[in-house]
Amino acid sequence: MISSRSFIKMARKWKSIAFTRRKGISIPRSKGGGENESSYVTKGHFVVYSSDEKRFVIPLGHLNSEIFQVLLRLSEEEFGLTNEGPIRLTCDSLLMEYVVSIVEKG
């Protein structure tokens, strides 16, 4: 399990990189065009994208789970920390749906 100090350090690093250019995070549009996804996220949630570009809106409370911490760490290792564009995870949408369902069930 990741320690709280390591998690805070990682969150500060993401925050500092996100605000270096003071730009908003761009959200890629879905290729199908049939989905009506809002580009706004309600307070208390964050957006991640799977490797096949499916959008997931996750409650901030899920960041306490070890699996999301590992997925974010793997994403940082593979894609690096960029200040442009959304957070992309290394898993596909099926795995991401499974992870979200497991975390929600506890």
PDB file of N, CA and C in Angstrom:
ATOM      1  N   MET A   1       0.843  -1.179   0.000  1.00  0.00           N
ATOM      2  CA  MET A   1       0.000   0.000   0.000  1.00  0.00           C
ATOM      3  C   MET A   1       0.886   1.239   0.000  1.00  0.00           C
ATOM      4  N   ILE A   2       0.473   2.233  -0.726  1.00  0.00           N
ATOM      5  CA  ILE A   2       1.248   3.463  -0.823  1.00  0.00           C
ATOM      6  C   ILE A   2       1.043   4.298   0.444  1.00  0.00           C
ATOM      7  N   SER A   3       2.115   4.881   0.924  1.00  0.00           N
ATOM      8  CA  SER A   3       2.009   5.682   2.139  1.00  0.00           C
ATOM      9  C   SER A   3       1.345   7.014   1.825  1.00  0.00           C
ATOM     10  N   SER A   4       0.800   7.646   2.845  1.00  0.00           N
ATOM     11  CA  SER A   4       0.111   8.917   2.630  1.00  0.00           C
ATOM     12  C   SER A   4       1.089   9.999   2.176  1.00  0.00           C
ATOM     13  N   ARG A   5       2.318   9.956   2.672  1.00  0.00           N
ATOM     14  CA  ARG A   5       3.307  10.945   2.241  1.00  0.00           C
ATOM     15  C   ARG A   5       3.626  10.802   0.761  1.00  0.00           C
ATOM     16  N   SER A   6       3.788   9.560   0.300  1.00  0.00           N
ATOM     17  CA  SER A   6       4.082   9.328  -1.114  1.00  0.00           C
ATOM     18  C   SER A   6       2.924   9.776  -1.989  1.00  0.00           C
ATOM     19  N   PHE A   7       1.695   9.514  -1.531  1.00  0.00           N
ATOM     20  CA  PHE A   7       0.521   9.907  -2.298  1.00  0.00           C
ATOM     21  C   PHE A   7       0.412  11.425  -2.384  1.00  0.00           C
ATOM     22  N   ILE A   8       0.656  12.114  -1.276  1.00  0.00           N
ATOM     23  CA  ILE A   8       0.599  13.577  -1.273  1.00  0.00           C
ATOM     24  C   ILE A   8       1.675  14.146  -2.175  1.00  0.00           C
ATOM     25  N   LYS A   9       2.865  13.559  -2.146  1.00  0.00           N
ATOM     26  CA  LYS A   9       3.958  14.012  -2.999  1.00  0.00           C
ATOM     27  C   LYS A   9       3.589  13.836  -4.468  1.00  0.00           C
ATOM     28  N   MET A  10       2.995  12.683  -4.823  1.00  0.00           N
ATOM     29  CA  MET A  10       2.603  12.416  -6.190  1.00  0.00           C
ATOM     30  C   MET A  10       1.493  13.386  -6.621  1.00  0.00           C
ATOM     31  N   ALA A  11       0.533  13.659  -5.747  1.00  0.00           N
ATOM     32  CA  ALA A  11      -0.550  14.580  -6.076  1.00  0.00           C
ATOM     33  C   ALA A  11      -0.027  15.995  -6.283  1.00  0.00           C
ATOM     34  N   ARG A  12       0.924  16.424  -5.460  1.00  0.00           N
ATOM     35  CA  ARG A  12       1.506  17.756  -5.626  1.00  0.00           C
ATOM     36  C   ARG A  12       2.264  17.862  -6.937  1.00  0.00           C
ATOM     37  N   LYS A  13       2.949  16.770  -7.326  1.00  0.00           N
ATOM     38  CA  LYS A  13       3.690  16.773  -8.586  1.00  0.00           C
ATOM     39  C   LYS A  13       2.724  16.927  -9.759  1.00  0.00           C
ATOM     40  N   TRP A  14       1.607  16.164  -9.746  1.00  0.00           N
ATOM     41  CA  TRP A  14       0.603  16.263 -10.805  1.00  0.00           C
ATOM     42  C   TRP A  14       0.023  17.671 -10.846  1.00  0.00           C
ATOM     43  N   LYS A  15      -0.261  18.228  -9.664  1.00  0.00           N
ATOM     44  CA  LYS A  15      -0.868  19.555  -9.594  1.00  0.00           C
ATOM     45  C   LYS A  15       0.080  20.614 -10.147  1.00  0.00           C
ATOM     46  N   SER A  16       1.348  20.544  -9.764  1.00  0.00           N
ATOM     47  CA  SER A  16       2.296  21.548 -10.236  1.00  0.00           C
ATOM     48  C   SER A  16       2.477  21.484 -11.744  1.00  0.00           C
ATOM     49  N   ILE A  17       2.489  20.303 -12.298  1.00  0.00           N
ATOM     50  CA  ILE A  17       2.639  20.169 -13.743  1.00  0.00           C
ATOM     51  C   ILE A  17       1.380  20.646 -14.458  1.00  0.00           C
ATOM     52  N   ALA A  18       0.214  20.379 -13.879  1.00  0.00           N
ATOM     53  CA  ALA A  18      -1.039  20.786 -14.507  1.00  0.00           C
ATOM     54  C   ALA A  18      -1.185  22.300 -14.543  1.00  0.00           C
ATOM     55  N   PHE A  19      -0.614  23.004 -13.567  1.00  0.00           N
ATOM     56  CA  PHE A  19      -0.790  24.446 -13.495  1.00  0.00           C
ATOM     57  C   PHE A  19       0.405  25.240 -14.014  1.00  0.00           C
ATOM     58  N   THR A  20       1.409  24.588 -14.581  1.00  0.00           N
ATOM     59  CA  THR A  20       2.574  25.336 -15.047  1.00  0.00           C
ATOM     60  C   THR A  20       2.226  26.276 -16.193  1.00  0.00           C
ATOM     61  N   ARG A  21       1.365  25.859 -17.071  1.00  0.00           N
ATOM     62  CA  ARG A  21       0.990  26.711 -18.205  1.00  0.00           C
ATOM     63  C   ARG A  21      -0.382  27.345 -18.025  1.00  0.00           C
ATOM     64  N   ARG A  22      -1.053  27.012 -16.940  1.00  0.00           N
ATOM     65  CA  ARG A  22      -2.383  27.553 -16.630  1.00  0.00           C
ATOM     66  C   ARG A  22      -3.371  27.341 -17.777  1.00  0.00           C
ATOM     67  N   LYS A  23      -3.330  26.173 -18.330  1.00  0.00           N
ATOM     68  CA  LYS A  23      -4.284  25.805 -19.372  1.00  0.00           C
ATOM     69  C   LYS A  23      -5.240  24.782 -18.796  1.00  0.00           C
ATOM     70  N   GLY A  24      -6.402  24.721 -19.359  1.00  0.00           N
ATOM     71  CA  GLY A  24      -7.345  23.694 -18.959  1.00  0.00           C
ATOM     72  C   GLY A  24      -6.946  22.363 -19.566  1.00  0.00           C
ATOM     73  N   ILE A  25      -7.464  21.305 -19.030  1.00  0.00           N
ATOM     74  CA  ILE A  25      -7.179  19.982 -19.562  1.00  0.00           C
ATOM     75  C   ILE A  25      -8.129  19.739 -20.724  1.00  0.00           C
ATOM     76  N   SER A  26      -7.576  19.457 -21.858  1.00  0.00           N
ATOM     77  CA  SER A  26      -8.414  19.213 -23.029  1.00  0.00           C
ATOM     78  C   SER A  26      -8.960  17.796 -22.970  1.00  0.00           C
ATOM     79  N   ILE A  27     -10.182  17.658 -23.409  1.00  0.00           N
ATOM     80  CA  ILE A  27     -10.844  16.364 -23.375  1.00  0.00           C
ATOM     81  C   ILE A  27     -11.112  15.937 -24.808  1.00  0.00           C
ATOM     82  N   PRO A  28     -10.518  14.821 -25.241  1.00  0.00           N
ATOM     83  CA  PRO A  28     -10.762  14.387 -26.614  1.00  0.00           C
ATOM     84  C   PRO A  28     -12.210  13.942 -26.804  1.00  0.00           C
ATOM     85  N   ARG A  29     -12.749  14.236 -27.937  1.00  0.00           N
ATOM     86  CA  ARG A  29     -14.126  13.853 -28.243  1.00  0.00           C
ATOM     87  C   ARG A  29     -14.171  12.395 -28.671  1.00  0.00           C
ATOM     88  N   SER A  30     -15.288  11.751 -28.385  1.00  0.00           N
ATOM     89  CA  SER A  30     -15.422  10.348 -28.765  1.00  0.00           C
ATOM     90  C   SER A  30     -15.505  10.240 -30.285  1.00  0.00           C
ATOM     91  N   LYS A  31     -15.002   9.160 -30.821  1.00  0.00           N
ATOM     92  CA  LYS A  31     -14.955   8.974 -32.264  1.00  0.00           C
ATOM     93  C   LYS A  31     -16.320   8.612 -32.830  1.00  0.00           C
ATOM     94  N   GLY A  32     -17.154   7.962 -32.014  1.00  0.00           N
ATOM     95  CA  GLY A  32     -18.452   7.523 -32.508  1.00  0.00           C
ATOM     96  C   GLY A  32     -19.409   8.662 -32.749  1.00  0.00           C
ATOM     97  N   GLY A  33     -19.350   9.697 -31.931  1.00  0.00           N
ATOM     98  CA  GLY A  33     -20.220  10.841 -32.101  1.00  0.00           C
ATOM     99  C   GLY A  33     -21.621  10.615 -31.566  1.00  0.00           C
ATOM    100  N   GLY A  34     -22.017   9.385 -31.310  1.00  0.00           N
ATOM    101  CA  GLY A  34     -23.356   9.096 -30.826  1.00  0.00           C
ATOM    102  C   GLY A  34     -23.506   9.325 -29.331  1.00  0.00           C
ATOM    103  N   GLU A  35     -22.417   9.266 -28.625  1.00  0.00           N
ATOM    104  CA  GLU A  35     -22.479   9.434 -27.185  1.00  0.00           C
ATOM    105  C   GLU A  35     -22.551  10.914 -26.849  1.00  0.00           C
ATOM    106  N   ASN A  36     -23.405  11.264 -25.904  1.00  0.00           N
ATOM    107  CA  ASN A  36     -23.538  12.648 -25.493  1.00  0.00           C
ATOM    108  C   ASN A  36     -22.862  12.804 -24.137  1.00  0.00           C
ATOM    109  N   GLU A  37     -21.558  12.987 -24.165  1.00  0.00           N
ATOM    110  CA  GLU A  37     -20.795  13.109 -22.932  1.00  0.00           C
ATOM    111  C   GLU A  37     -20.541  14.571 -22.637  1.00  0.00           C
ATOM    112  N   SER A  38     -20.812  14.955 -21.423  1.00  0.00           N
ATOM    113  CA  SER A  38     -20.552  16.330 -21.019  1.00  0.00           C
ATOM    114  C   SER A  38     -19.069  16.485 -20.719  1.00  0.00           C
ATOM    115  N   SER A  39     -18.506  17.632 -21.095  1.00  0.00           N
ATOM    116  CA  SER A  39     -17.089  17.865 -20.828  1.00  0.00           C
ATOM    117  C   SER A  39     -16.873  18.374 -19.407  1.00  0.00           C
ATOM    118  N   TYR A  40     -17.949  18.633 -18.681  1.00  0.00           N
ATOM    119  CA  TYR A  40     -17.838  19.104 -17.312  1.00  0.00           C
ATOM    120  C   TYR A  40     -17.973  17.947 -16.339  1.00  0.00           C
ATOM    121  N   VAL A  41     -17.259  18.063 -15.242  1.00  0.00           N
ATOM    122  CA  VAL A  41     -17.290  17.022 -14.221  1.00  0.00           C
ATOM    123  C   VAL A  41     -17.817  17.646 -12.945  1.00  0.00           C
ATOM    124  N   THR A  42     -18.711  16.956 -12.273  1.00  0.00           N
ATOM    125  CA  THR A  42     -19.270  17.494 -11.036  1.00  0.00           C
ATOM    126  C   THR A  42     -18.211  17.507  -9.943  1.00  0.00           C
ATOM    127  N   LYS A  43     -18.423  18.353  -8.981  1.00  0.00           N
ATOM    128  CA  LYS A  43     -17.475  18.500  -7.880  1.00  0.00           C
ATOM    129  C   LYS A  43     -17.339  17.167  -7.150  1.00  0.00           C
ATOM    130  N   GLY A  44     -16.104  16.826  -6.795  1.00  0.00           N
ATOM    131  CA  GLY A  44     -15.844  15.584  -6.086  1.00  0.00           C
ATOM    132  C   GLY A  44     -15.546  14.403  -6.993  1.00  0.00           C
ATOM    133  N   HIS A  45     -15.323  14.651  -8.274  1.00  0.00           N
ATOM    134  CA  HIS A  45     -15.033  13.596  -9.240  1.00  0.00           C
ATOM    135  C   HIS A  45     -13.834  13.996 -10.088  1.00  0.00           C
ATOM    136  N   PHE A  46     -13.222  13.023 -10.745  1.00  0.00           N
ATOM    137  CA  PHE A  46     -12.147  13.288 -11.684  1.00  0.00           C
ATOM    138  C   PHE A  46     -12.327  12.385 -12.893  1.00  0.00           C
ATOM    139  N   VAL A  47     -11.681  12.755 -13.987  1.00  0.00           N
ATOM    140  CA  VAL A  47     -11.845  12.030 -15.250  1.00  0.00           C
ATOM    141  C   VAL A  47     -10.549  11.328 -15.616  1.00  0.00           C
ATOM    142  N   VAL A  48     -10.658  10.087 -16.018  1.00  0.00           N
ATOM    143  CA  VAL A  48      -9.534   9.342 -16.578  1.00  0.00           C
ATOM    144  C   VAL A  48     -10.015   8.687 -17.870  1.00  0.00           C
ATOM    145  N   TYR A  49      -9.066   8.372 -18.731  1.00  0.00           N
ATOM    146  CA  TYR A  49      -9.363   7.696 -19.983  1.00  0.00           C
ATOM    147  C   TYR A  49      -8.621   6.373 -20.016  1.00  0.00           C
ATOM    148  N   SER A  50      -9.285   5.360 -20.539  1.00  0.00           N
ATOM    149  CA  SER A  50      -8.639   4.057 -20.698  1.00  0.00           C
ATOM    150  C   SER A  50      -7.786   4.089 -21.962  1.00  0.00           C
ATOM    151  N   SER A  51      -7.049   3.021 -22.200  1.00  0.00           N
ATOM    152  CA  SER A  51      -6.160   2.977 -23.367  1.00  0.00           C
ATOM    153  C   SER A  51      -6.938   3.013 -24.676  1.00  0.00           C
ATOM    154  N   ASP A  52      -8.200   2.579 -24.656  1.00  0.00           N
ATOM    155  CA  ASP A  52      -9.022   2.644 -25.867  1.00  0.00           C
ATOM    156  C   ASP A  52      -9.911   3.891 -25.889  1.00  0.00           C
ATOM    157  N   GLU A  53      -9.510   4.926 -25.153  1.00  0.00           N
ATOM    158  CA  GLU A  53     -10.097   6.262 -25.149  1.00  0.00           C
ATOM    159  C   GLU A  53     -11.532   6.322 -24.649  1.00  0.00           C
ATOM    160  N   LYS A  54     -11.920   5.430 -23.746  1.00  0.00           N
ATOM    161  CA  LYS A  54     -13.225   5.534 -23.123  1.00  0.00           C
ATOM    162  C   LYS A  54     -13.085   6.388 -21.869  1.00  0.00           C
ATOM    163  N   ARG A  55     -14.031   7.283 -21.662  1.00  0.00           N
ATOM    164  CA  ARG A  55     -13.987   8.246 -20.562  1.00  0.00           C
ATOM    165  C   ARG A  55     -14.666   7.670 -19.327  1.00  0.00           C
ATOM    166  N   PHE A  56     -14.004   7.829 -18.166  1.00  0.00           N
ATOM    167  CA  PHE A  56     -14.551   7.395 -16.894  1.00  0.00           C
ATOM    168  C   PHE A  56     -14.527   8.558 -15.915  1.00  0.00           C
ATOM    169  N   VAL A  57     -15.664   8.817 -15.281  1.00  0.00           N
ATOM    170  CA  VAL A  57     -15.759   9.838 -14.243  1.00  0.00           C
ATOM    171  C   VAL A  57     -15.777   9.086 -12.913  1.00  0.00           C
ATOM    172  N   ILE A  58     -14.739   9.308 -12.116  1.00  0.00           N
ATOM    173  CA  ILE A  58     -14.509   8.542 -10.895  1.00  0.00           C
ATOM    174  C   ILE A  58     -14.646   9.467  -9.684  1.00  0.00           C
ATOM    175  N   PRO A  59     -15.341   9.027  -8.617  1.00  0.00           N
ATOM    176  CA  PRO A  59     -15.388   9.828  -7.393  1.00  0.00           C
ATOM    177  C   PRO A  59     -14.003   9.931  -6.753  1.00  0.00           C
ATOM    178  N   LEU A  60     -13.704  11.077  -6.171  1.00  0.00           N
ATOM    179  CA  LEU A  60     -12.402  11.287  -5.541  1.00  0.00           C
ATOM    180  C   LEU A  60     -12.139  10.299  -4.412  1.00  0.00           C
ATOM    181  N   GLY A  61     -13.174   9.802  -3.768  1.00  0.00           N
ATOM    182  CA  GLY A  61     -13.019   8.830  -2.691  1.00  0.00           C
ATOM    183  C   GLY A  61     -12.343   7.546  -3.142  1.00  0.00           C
ATOM    184  N   HIS A  62     -12.436   7.246  -4.436  1.00  0.00           N
ATOM    185  CA  HIS A  62     -11.803   6.028  -4.953  1.00  0.00           C
ATOM    186  C   HIS A  62     -10.284   6.132  -4.995  1.00  0.00           C
ATOM    187  N   LEU A  63      -9.749   7.342  -4.853  1.00  0.00           N
ATOM    188  CA  LEU A  63      -8.295   7.497  -4.847  1.00  0.00           C
ATOM    189  C   LEU A  63      -7.658   6.843  -3.630  1.00  0.00           C
ATOM    190  N   ASN A  64      -8.445   6.568  -2.601  1.00  0.00           N
ATOM    191  CA  ASN A  64      -7.927   5.890  -1.408  1.00  0.00           C
ATOM    192  C   ASN A  64      -7.659   4.415  -1.662  1.00  0.00           C
ATOM    193  N   SER A  65      -8.269   3.868  -2.699  1.00  0.00           N
ATOM    194  CA  SER A  65      -8.082   2.443  -2.968  1.00  0.00           C
ATOM    195  C   SER A  65      -6.711   2.208  -3.584  1.00  0.00           C
ATOM    196  N   GLU A  66      -6.123   1.106  -3.205  1.00  0.00           N
ATOM    197  CA  GLU A  66      -4.768   0.782  -3.662  1.00  0.00           C
ATOM    198  C   GLU A  66      -4.710   0.554  -5.166  1.00  0.00           C
ATOM    199  N   ILE A  67      -5.771   0.007  -5.734  1.00  0.00           N
ATOM    200  CA  ILE A  67      -5.739  -0.307  -7.169  1.00  0.00           C
ATOM    201  C   ILE A  67      -5.652   0.957  -8.018  1.00  0.00           C
ATOM    202  N   PHE A  68      -6.360   2.023  -7.633  1.00  0.00           N
ATOM    203  CA  PHE A  68      -6.262   3.275  -8.391  1.00  0.00           C
ATOM    204  C   PHE A  68      -4.887   3.906  -8.224  1.00  0.00           C
ATOM    205  N   GLN A  69      -4.308   3.781  -7.063  1.00  0.00           N
ATOM    206  CA  GLN A  69      -2.964   4.311  -6.850  1.00  0.00           C
ATOM    207  C   GLN A  69      -1.957   3.587  -7.728  1.00  0.00           C
ATOM    208  N   VAL A  70      -2.106   2.282  -7.849  1.00  0.00           N
ATOM    209  CA  VAL A  70      -1.205   1.500  -8.705  1.00  0.00           C
ATOM    210  C   VAL A  70      -1.422   1.862 -10.173  1.00  0.00           C
ATOM    211  N   LEU A  71      -2.690   2.010 -10.594  1.00  0.00           N
ATOM    212  CA  LEU A  71      -2.967   2.376 -11.986  1.00  0.00           C
ATOM    213  C   LEU A  71      -2.399   3.747 -12.329  1.00  0.00           C
ATOM    214  N   LEU A  72      -2.504   4.700 -11.411  1.00  0.00           N
ATOM    215  CA  LEU A  72      -1.941   6.025 -11.660  1.00  0.00           C
ATOM    216  C   LEU A  72      -0.416   5.980 -11.716  1.00  0.00           C
ATOM    217  N   ARG A  73       0.187   5.168 -10.859  1.00  0.00           N
ATOM    218  CA  ARG A  73       1.646   5.039 -10.870  1.00  0.00           C
ATOM    219  C   ARG A  73       2.115   4.399 -12.177  1.00  0.00           C
ATOM    220  N   LEU A  74       1.407   3.369 -12.647  1.00  0.00           N
ATOM    221  CA  LEU A  74       1.758   2.729 -13.919  1.00  0.00           C
ATOM    222  C   LEU A  74       1.582   3.695 -15.087  1.00  0.00           C
ATOM    223  N   SER A  75       0.540   4.505 -15.028  1.00  0.00           N
ATOM    224  CA  SER A  75       0.322   5.503 -16.071  1.00  0.00           C
ATOM    225  C   SER A  75       1.441   6.533 -16.087  1.00  0.00           C
ATOM    226  N   GLU A  76       1.888   6.938 -14.912  1.00  0.00           N
ATOM    227  CA  GLU A  76       2.997   7.887 -14.826  1.00  0.00           C
ATOM    228  C   GLU A  76       4.275   7.295 -15.406  1.00  0.00           C
ATOM    229  N   GLU A  77       4.515   6.013 -15.126  1.00  0.00           N
ATOM    230  CA  GLU A  77       5.723   5.366 -15.645  1.00  0.00           C
ATOM    231  C   GLU A  77       5.680   5.220 -17.168  1.00  0.00           C
ATOM    232  N   GLU A  78       4.493   4.894 -17.707  1.00  0.00           N
ATOM    233  CA  GLU A  78       4.408   4.644 -19.147  1.00  0.00           C
ATOM    234  C   GLU A  78       4.299   5.931 -19.958  1.00  0.00           C
ATOM    235  N   PHE A  79       3.432   6.857 -19.536  1.00  0.00           N
ATOM    236  CA  PHE A  79       3.176   8.059 -20.322  1.00  0.00           C
ATOM    237  C   PHE A  79       3.919   9.286 -19.803  1.00  0.00           C
ATOM    238  N   GLY A  80       4.428   9.235 -18.589  1.00  0.00           N
ATOM    239  CA  GLY A  80       5.084  10.398 -17.996  1.00  0.00           C
ATOM    240  C   GLY A  80       4.059  11.387 -17.468  1.00  0.00           C
ATOM    241  N   LEU A  81       4.553  12.460 -16.894  1.00  0.00           N
ATOM    242  CA  LEU A  81       3.684  13.505 -16.371  1.00  0.00           C
ATOM    243  C   LEU A  81       3.625  14.636 -17.378  1.00  0.00           C
ATOM    244  N   THR A  82       2.482  14.784 -18.016  1.00  0.00           N
ATOM    245  CA  THR A  82       2.321  15.865 -18.971  1.00  0.00           C
ATOM    246  C   THR A  82       1.315  16.863 -18.431  1.00  0.00           C
ATOM    247  N   ASN A  83       1.449  18.103 -18.850  1.00  0.00           N
ATOM    248  CA  ASN A  83       0.507  19.106 -18.388  1.00  0.00           C
ATOM    249  C   ASN A  83      -0.569  19.383 -19.434  1.00  0.00           C
ATOM    250  N   GLU A  84      -0.536  18.697 -20.538  1.00  0.00           N
ATOM    251  CA  GLU A  84      -1.554  18.860 -21.559  1.00  0.00           C
ATOM    252  C   GLU A  84      -2.270  17.544 -21.780  1.00  0.00           C
ATOM    253  N   GLY A  85      -3.570  17.614 -21.863  1.00  0.00           N
ATOM    254  CA  GLY A  85      -4.364  16.427 -22.131  1.00  0.00           C
ATOM    255  C   GLY A  85      -4.820  15.732 -20.859  1.00  0.00           C
ATOM    256  N   PRO A  86      -5.694  14.779 -21.019  1.00  0.00           N
ATOM    257  CA  PRO A  86      -6.272  14.071 -19.875  1.00  0.00           C
ATOM    258  C   PRO A  86      -5.336  13.003 -19.312  1.00  0.00           C
ATOM    259  N   ILE A  87      -5.714  12.468 -18.175  1.00  0.00           N
ATOM    260  CA  ILE A  87      -4.974  11.361 -17.570  1.00  0.00           C
ATOM    261  C   ILE A  87      -5.383  10.085 -18.303  1.00  0.00           C
ATOM    262  N   ARG A  88      -4.416   9.375 -18.824  1.00  0.00           N
ATOM    263  CA  ARG A  88      -4.670   8.112 -19.518  1.00  0.00           C
ATOM    264  C   ARG A  88      -4.113   6.972 -18.682  1.00  0.00           C
ATOM    265  N   LEU A  89      -4.928   5.946 -18.519  1.00  0.00           N
ATOM    266  CA  LEU A  89      -4.490   4.760 -17.788  1.00  0.00           C
ATOM    267  C   LEU A  89      -4.088   3.678 -18.782  1.00  0.00           C
ATOM    268  N   THR A  90      -3.274   2.754 -18.324  1.00  0.00           N
ATOM    269  CA  THR A  90      -2.720   1.740 -19.218  1.00  0.00           C
ATOM    270  C   THR A  90      -3.665   0.572 -19.457  1.00  0.00           C
ATOM    271  N   CYS A  91      -4.820   0.548 -18.814  1.00  0.00           N
ATOM    272  CA  CYS A  91      -5.740  -0.578 -18.981  1.00  0.00           C
ATOM    273  C   CYS A  91      -6.830  -0.237 -19.990  1.00  0.00           C
ATOM    274  N   ASP A  92      -7.487  -1.272 -20.524  1.00  0.00           N
ATOM    275  CA  ASP A  92      -8.569  -1.033 -21.470  1.00  0.00           C
ATOM    276  C   ASP A  92      -9.882  -0.789 -20.726  1.00  0.00           C
ATOM    277  N   SER A  93     -10.944  -0.493 -21.452  1.00  0.00           N
ATOM    278  CA  SER A  93     -12.207  -0.106 -20.830  1.00  0.00           C
ATOM    279  C   SER A  93     -12.865  -1.244 -20.056  1.00  0.00           C
ATOM    280  N   LEU A  94     -12.719  -2.475 -20.521  1.00  0.00           N
ATOM    281  CA  LEU A  94     -13.321  -3.603 -19.807  1.00  0.00           C
ATOM    282  C   LEU A  94     -12.693  -3.787 -18.431  1.00  0.00           C
ATOM    283  N   LEU A  95     -11.374  -3.712 -18.374  1.00  0.00           N
ATOM    284  CA  LEU A  95     -10.688  -3.828 -17.097  1.00  0.00           C
ATOM    285  C   LEU A  95     -11.038  -2.657 -16.191  1.00  0.00           C
ATOM    286  N   MET A  96     -11.138  -1.478 -16.759  1.00  0.00           N
ATOM    287  CA  MET A  96     -11.469  -0.293 -15.969  1.00  0.00           C
ATOM    288  C   MET A  96     -12.873  -0.399 -15.381  1.00  0.00           C
ATOM    289  N   GLU A  97     -13.829  -0.879 -16.165  1.00  0.00           N
ATOM    290  CA  GLU A  97     -15.188  -1.079 -15.643  1.00  0.00           C
ATOM    291  C   GLU A  97     -15.184  -2.089 -14.509  1.00  0.00           C
ATOM    292  N   TYR A  98     -14.397  -3.146 -14.649  1.00  0.00           N
ATOM    293  CA  TYR A  98     -14.289  -4.161 -13.600  1.00  0.00           C
ATOM    294  C   TYR A  98     -13.677  -3.573 -12.334  1.00  0.00           C
ATOM    295  N   VAL A  99     -12.625  -2.777 -12.476  1.00  0.00           N
ATOM    296  CA  VAL A  99     -11.966  -2.156 -11.322  1.00  0.00           C
ATOM    297  C   VAL A  99     -12.922  -1.218 -10.609  1.00  0.00           C
ATOM    298  N   VAL A 100     -13.676  -0.416 -11.365  1.00  0.00           N
ATOM    299  CA  VAL A 100     -14.626   0.519 -10.753  1.00  0.00           C
ATOM    300  C   VAL A 100     -15.703  -0.255  -9.996  1.00  0.00           C
ATOM    301  N   SER A 101     -16.199  -1.332 -10.568  1.00  0.00           N
ATOM    302  CA  SER A 101     -17.226  -2.111  -9.884  1.00  0.00           C
ATOM    303  C   SER A 101     -16.699  -2.758  -8.598  1.00  0.00           C
ATOM    304  N   ILE A 102     -15.454  -3.216  -8.620  1.00  0.00           N
ATOM    305  CA  ILE A 102     -14.860  -3.822  -7.421  1.00  0.00           C
ATOM    306  C   ILE A 102     -14.698  -2.777  -6.332  1.00  0.00           C
ATOM    307  N   VAL A 103     -14.208  -1.600  -6.681  1.00  0.00           N
ATOM    308  CA  VAL A 103     -13.992  -0.545  -5.692  1.00  0.00           C
ATOM    309  C   VAL A 103     -15.318  -0.080  -5.119  1.00  0.00           C
ATOM    310  N   GLU A 104     -16.355   0.032  -5.941  1.00  0.00           N
ATOM    311  CA  GLU A 104     -17.662   0.468  -5.456  1.00  0.00           C
ATOM    312  C   GLU A 104     -18.292  -0.554  -4.514  1.00  0.00           C
ATOM    313  N   LYS A 105     -18.046  -1.845  -4.757  1.00  0.00           N
ATOM    314  CA  LYS A 105     -18.581  -2.885  -3.880  1.00  0.00           C
ATOM    315  C   LYS A 105     -17.810  -3.000  -2.580  1.00  0.00           C
ATOM    316  N   GLY A 106     -16.572  -2.508  -2.581  1.00  0.00           N
ATOM    317  CA  GLY A 106     -15.767  -2.555  -1.367  1.00  0.00           C
ATOM    318  C   GLY A 106     -14.978  -3.810  -1.319  1.00  0.00           C
TER     319      GLY A 106
END
